Amino acid sequence: QVQVVESGGGLVQSGGSLRLSCAASGSIFRMYAMAWSRQAPGHKRELIASVTDVGRRNYTDAVKGRFTISRIYANHTVYLEMNNLRPEDTAVYFCNAGGFTVPTLDPFGVWGQGTQVTVST
């Protein structure tokens, strides 16, 4: 089995910064993509940033220029550096990862439990 665990959320003032971390563990043969999504109260979960196994990054328009996703391939860890935070960034942030397991090479896709980010005015 594969699991991911997020950390790093908290309360920050508008304009501040936070860094989220996500570590994947388990029977991982190859990790393809790792990504961050968020879900604000009353809203659907939205994908905000992703990075593939070859380093291709994508961001939703709402976070471009403020958030940076980075990845350490050796230990299946992904980070989300969030700068110039705004009250509308308040949400539960989820990490998810996809790849293939050992020894069966079955595909997997897993989500973390989420970490709360609250941005005050």
PDB file of C-alpha atoms in Angstrom:
ATOM      1  CA  GLN A   1       0.000   0.000   0.000  1.00  0.00           C
ATOM      2  CA  VAL A   2       0.946   3.608  -0.547  1.00  0.00           C
ATOM      3  CA  GLN A   3       0.053   6.554   1.642  1.00  0.00           C
ATOM      4  CA  VAL A   4       0.768  10.273   1.719  1.00  0.00           C
ATOM      5  CA  VAL A   5       0.908  12.553   4.730  1.00  0.00           C
ATOM      6  CA  GLU A   6       0.706  16.336   4.583  1.00  0.00           C
ATOM      7  CA  SER A   7       2.066  18.836   7.072  1.00  0.00           C
ATOM      8  CA  GLY A   8       2.753  22.542   7.356  1.00  0.00           C
ATOM      9  CA  GLY A   9      -0.658  24.163   7.419  1.00  0.00           C
ATOM     10  CA  GLY A  10      -1.641  26.845   9.874  1.00  0.00           C
ATOM     11  CA  LEU A  11      -2.854  30.386  10.403  1.00  0.00           C
ATOM     12  CA  VAL A  12      -1.119  33.237   8.632  1.00  0.00           C
ATOM     13  CA  GLN A  13      -1.869  36.883   7.973  1.00  0.00           C
ATOM     14  CA  SER A  14      -2.686  38.166   4.526  1.00  0.00           C
ATOM     15  CA  GLY A  15       0.543  38.652   2.585  1.00  0.00           C
ATOM     16  CA  GLY A  16       2.360  36.002   4.582  1.00  0.00           C
ATOM     17  CA  SER A  17       3.910  32.711   3.536  1.00  0.00           C
ATOM     18  CA  LEU A  18       3.601  29.035   4.363  1.00  0.00           C
ATOM     19  CA  ARG A  19       5.261  25.890   3.109  1.00  0.00           C
ATOM     20  CA  LEU A  20       3.341  22.639   2.902  1.00  0.00           C
ATOM     21  CA  SER A  21       5.048  19.269   2.811  1.00  0.00           C
ATOM     22  CA  CYS A  22       3.824  15.903   1.629  1.00  0.00           C
ATOM     23  CA  ALA A  23       5.655  12.622   1.984  1.00  0.00           C
ATOM     24  CA  ALA A  24       4.648   9.424   0.248  1.00  0.00           C
ATOM     25  CA  SER A  25       5.597   6.013   1.540  1.00  0.00           C
ATOM     26  CA  GLY A  26       4.905   2.373   0.898  1.00  0.00           C
ATOM     27  CA  SER A  27       5.389  -0.067  -1.941  1.00  0.00           C
ATOM     28  CA  ILE A  28       6.333   2.453  -4.599  1.00  0.00           C
ATOM     29  CA  PHE A  29       8.010   1.289  -7.776  1.00  0.00           C
ATOM     30  CA  ARG A  30       7.633   4.525  -9.637  1.00  0.00           C
ATOM     31  CA  MET A  31       5.964   7.784  -8.669  1.00  0.00           C
ATOM     32  CA  TYR A  32       4.552   9.546 -11.684  1.00  0.00           C
ATOM     33  CA  ALA A  33       2.838  12.733 -10.583  1.00  0.00           C
ATOM     34  CA  MET A  34       2.420  14.519  -7.296  1.00  0.00           C
ATOM     35  CA  ALA A  35       0.009  17.363  -6.843  1.00  0.00           C
ATOM     36  CA  TRP A  36      -1.743  19.729  -4.477  1.00  0.00           C
ATOM     37  CA  SER A  37      -5.442  20.467  -4.437  1.00  0.00           C
ATOM     38  CA  ARG A  38      -7.550  22.525  -2.088  1.00  0.00           C
ATOM     39  CA  GLN A  39     -11.128  22.702  -0.953  1.00  0.00           C
ATOM     40  CA  ALA A  40     -12.663  25.787   0.571  1.00  0.00           C
ATOM     41  CA  PRO A  41     -15.937  25.634   2.531  1.00  0.00           C
ATOM     42  CA  GLY A  42     -18.864  25.325   0.156  1.00  0.00           C
ATOM     43  CA  HIS A  43     -16.636  24.787  -2.852  1.00  0.00           C
ATOM     44  CA  LYS A  44     -15.481  21.802  -4.857  1.00  0.00           C
ATOM     45  CA  ARG A  45     -11.956  20.486  -4.499  1.00  0.00           C
ATOM     46  CA  GLU A  46      -9.713  22.089  -7.111  1.00  0.00           C
ATOM     47  CA  LEU A  47      -6.316  21.078  -8.431  1.00  0.00           C
ATOM     48  CA  ILE A  48      -3.898  23.960  -7.935  1.00  0.00           C
ATOM     49  CA  ALA A  49      -0.422  22.628  -8.696  1.00  0.00           C
ATOM     50  CA  SER A  50       1.182  19.475 -10.038  1.00  0.00           C
ATOM     51  CA  VAL A  51       4.602  18.158 -10.986  1.00  0.00           C
ATOM     52  CA  THR A  52       5.338  15.088 -13.095  1.00  0.00           C
ATOM     53  CA  ASP A  53       8.195  12.618 -12.941  1.00  0.00           C
ATOM     54  CA  VAL A  54      10.099  14.658 -15.531  1.00  0.00           C
ATOM     55  CA  GLY A  55       9.604  17.928 -13.697  1.00  0.00           C
ATOM     56  CA  ARG A  56       6.763  19.416 -15.707  1.00  0.00           C
ATOM     57  CA  ARG A  57       4.851  21.814 -13.490  1.00  0.00           C
ATOM     58  CA  ASN A  58       1.360  23.178 -13.879  1.00  0.00           C
ATOM     59  CA  TYR A  59      -0.534  25.739 -11.823  1.00  0.00           C
ATOM     60  CA  THR A  60      -4.050  26.988 -11.775  1.00  0.00           C
ATOM     61  CA  ASP A  61      -4.330  30.668 -12.651  1.00  0.00           C
ATOM     62  CA  ALA A  62      -5.361  31.641  -9.122  1.00  0.00           C
ATOM     63  CA  VAL A  63      -1.954  30.698  -7.684  1.00  0.00           C
ATOM     64  CA  LYS A  64       0.442  31.372 -10.572  1.00  0.00           C
ATOM     65  CA  GLY A  65       3.277  33.615  -9.540  1.00  0.00           C
ATOM     66  CA  ARG A  66       2.571  33.116  -5.826  1.00  0.00           C
ATOM     67  CA  PHE A  67       2.829  29.362  -5.246  1.00  0.00           C
ATOM     68  CA  THR A  68       5.692  27.067  -6.206  1.00  0.00           C
ATOM     69  CA  ILE A  69       5.575  23.289  -6.264  1.00  0.00           C
ATOM     70  CA  SER A  70       8.809  21.370  -5.881  1.00  0.00           C
ATOM     71  CA  ARG A  71       9.674  17.731  -5.516  1.00  0.00           C
ATOM     72  CA  ILE A  72      12.412  15.536  -4.112  1.00  0.00           C
ATOM     73  CA  TYR A  73      12.337  12.412  -6.212  1.00  0.00           C
ATOM     74  CA  ALA A  74      14.588  10.283  -4.025  1.00  0.00           C
ATOM     75  CA  ASN A  75      12.174  10.203  -1.095  1.00  0.00           C
ATOM     76  CA  HIS A  76       8.841  10.879  -2.825  1.00  0.00           C
ATOM     77  CA  THR A  77       8.310  14.240  -1.192  1.00  0.00           C
ATOM     78  CA  VAL A  78       6.566  17.266  -2.627  1.00  0.00           C
ATOM     79  CA  TYR A  79       6.390  20.795  -1.278  1.00  0.00           C
ATOM     80  CA  LEU A  80       4.134  23.750  -1.907  1.00  0.00           C
ATOM     81  CA  GLU A  81       5.697  27.120  -1.164  1.00  0.00           C
ATOM     82  CA  MET A  82       2.908  29.665  -0.805  1.00  0.00           C
ATOM     83  CA  ASN A  83       3.732  33.366  -0.841  1.00  0.00           C
ATOM     84  CA  ASN A  84       1.616  36.512  -0.744  1.00  0.00           C
ATOM     85  CA  LEU A  85      -1.261  34.555   0.725  1.00  0.00           C
ATOM     86  CA  ARG A  86      -4.758  35.986   0.494  1.00  0.00           C
ATOM     87  CA  PRO A  87      -7.900  35.306   2.524  1.00  0.00           C
ATOM     88  CA  GLU A  88      -9.358  33.511  -0.504  1.00  0.00           C
ATOM     89  CA  ASP A  89      -6.553  30.947  -0.218  1.00  0.00           C
ATOM     90  CA  THR A  90      -8.151  29.695   2.989  1.00  0.00           C
ATOM     91  CA  ALA A  91      -8.941  26.024   2.463  1.00  0.00           C
ATOM     92  CA  VAL A  92      -7.999  22.488   3.333  1.00  0.00           C
ATOM     93  CA  TYR A  93      -5.021  21.548   1.198  1.00  0.00           C
ATOM     94  CA  PHE A  94      -4.659  17.976  -0.015  1.00  0.00           C
ATOM     95  CA  CYS A  95      -1.709  16.160  -1.473  1.00  0.00           C
ATOM     96  CA  ASN A  96      -2.202  13.391  -3.969  1.00  0.00           C
ATOM     97  CA  ALA A  97       0.166  11.104  -5.795  1.00  0.00           C
ATOM     98  CA  GLY A  98       0.019   8.551  -8.561  1.00  0.00           C
ATOM     99  CA  GLY A  99       2.339   5.877  -9.820  1.00  0.00           C
ATOM    100  CA  PHE A 100       3.005   2.148  -9.784  1.00  0.00           C
ATOM    101  CA  THR A 101       3.559  -0.290  -6.937  1.00  0.00           C
ATOM    102  CA  VAL A 102       6.077  -3.041  -6.353  1.00  0.00           C
ATOM    103  CA  PRO A 103       6.161  -5.913  -7.022  1.00  0.00           C
ATOM    104  CA  THR A 104       2.966  -6.065  -9.073  1.00  0.00           C
ATOM    105  CA  LEU A 105       3.342  -2.753 -10.991  1.00  0.00           C
ATOM    106  CA  ASP A 106      -0.285  -1.957 -10.234  1.00  0.00           C
ATOM    107  CA  PRO A 107      -1.229   1.680 -10.701  1.00  0.00           C
ATOM    108  CA  PHE A 108      -2.132   3.650  -7.594  1.00  0.00           C
ATOM    109  CA  GLY A 109      -3.602   7.009  -6.769  1.00  0.00           C
ATOM    110  CA  VAL A 110      -3.722   8.178  -3.177  1.00  0.00           C
ATOM    111  CA  TRP A 111      -4.872  11.245  -1.263  1.00  0.00           C
ATOM    112  CA  GLY A 112      -3.752  12.582   2.070  1.00  0.00           C
ATOM    113  CA  GLN A 113      -6.012  13.634   4.924  1.00  0.00           C
ATOM    114  CA  GLY A 114      -5.484  17.323   4.224  1.00  0.00           C
ATOM    115  CA  THR A 115      -4.030  20.219   6.161  1.00  0.00           C
ATOM    116  CA  GLN A 116      -5.862  23.423   7.016  1.00  0.00           C
ATOM    117  CA  VAL A 117      -4.557  26.753   5.778  1.00  0.00           C
ATOM    118  CA  THR A 118      -6.258  29.861   7.130  1.00  0.00           C
ATOM    119  CA  VAL A 119      -5.351  33.340   5.929  1.00  0.00           C
ATOM    120  CA  SER A 120      -6.604  36.207   8.046  1.00  0.00           C
ATOM    121  CA  THR A 121      -7.178  39.775   6.897  1.00  0.00           C
TER     122      THR A 121
END
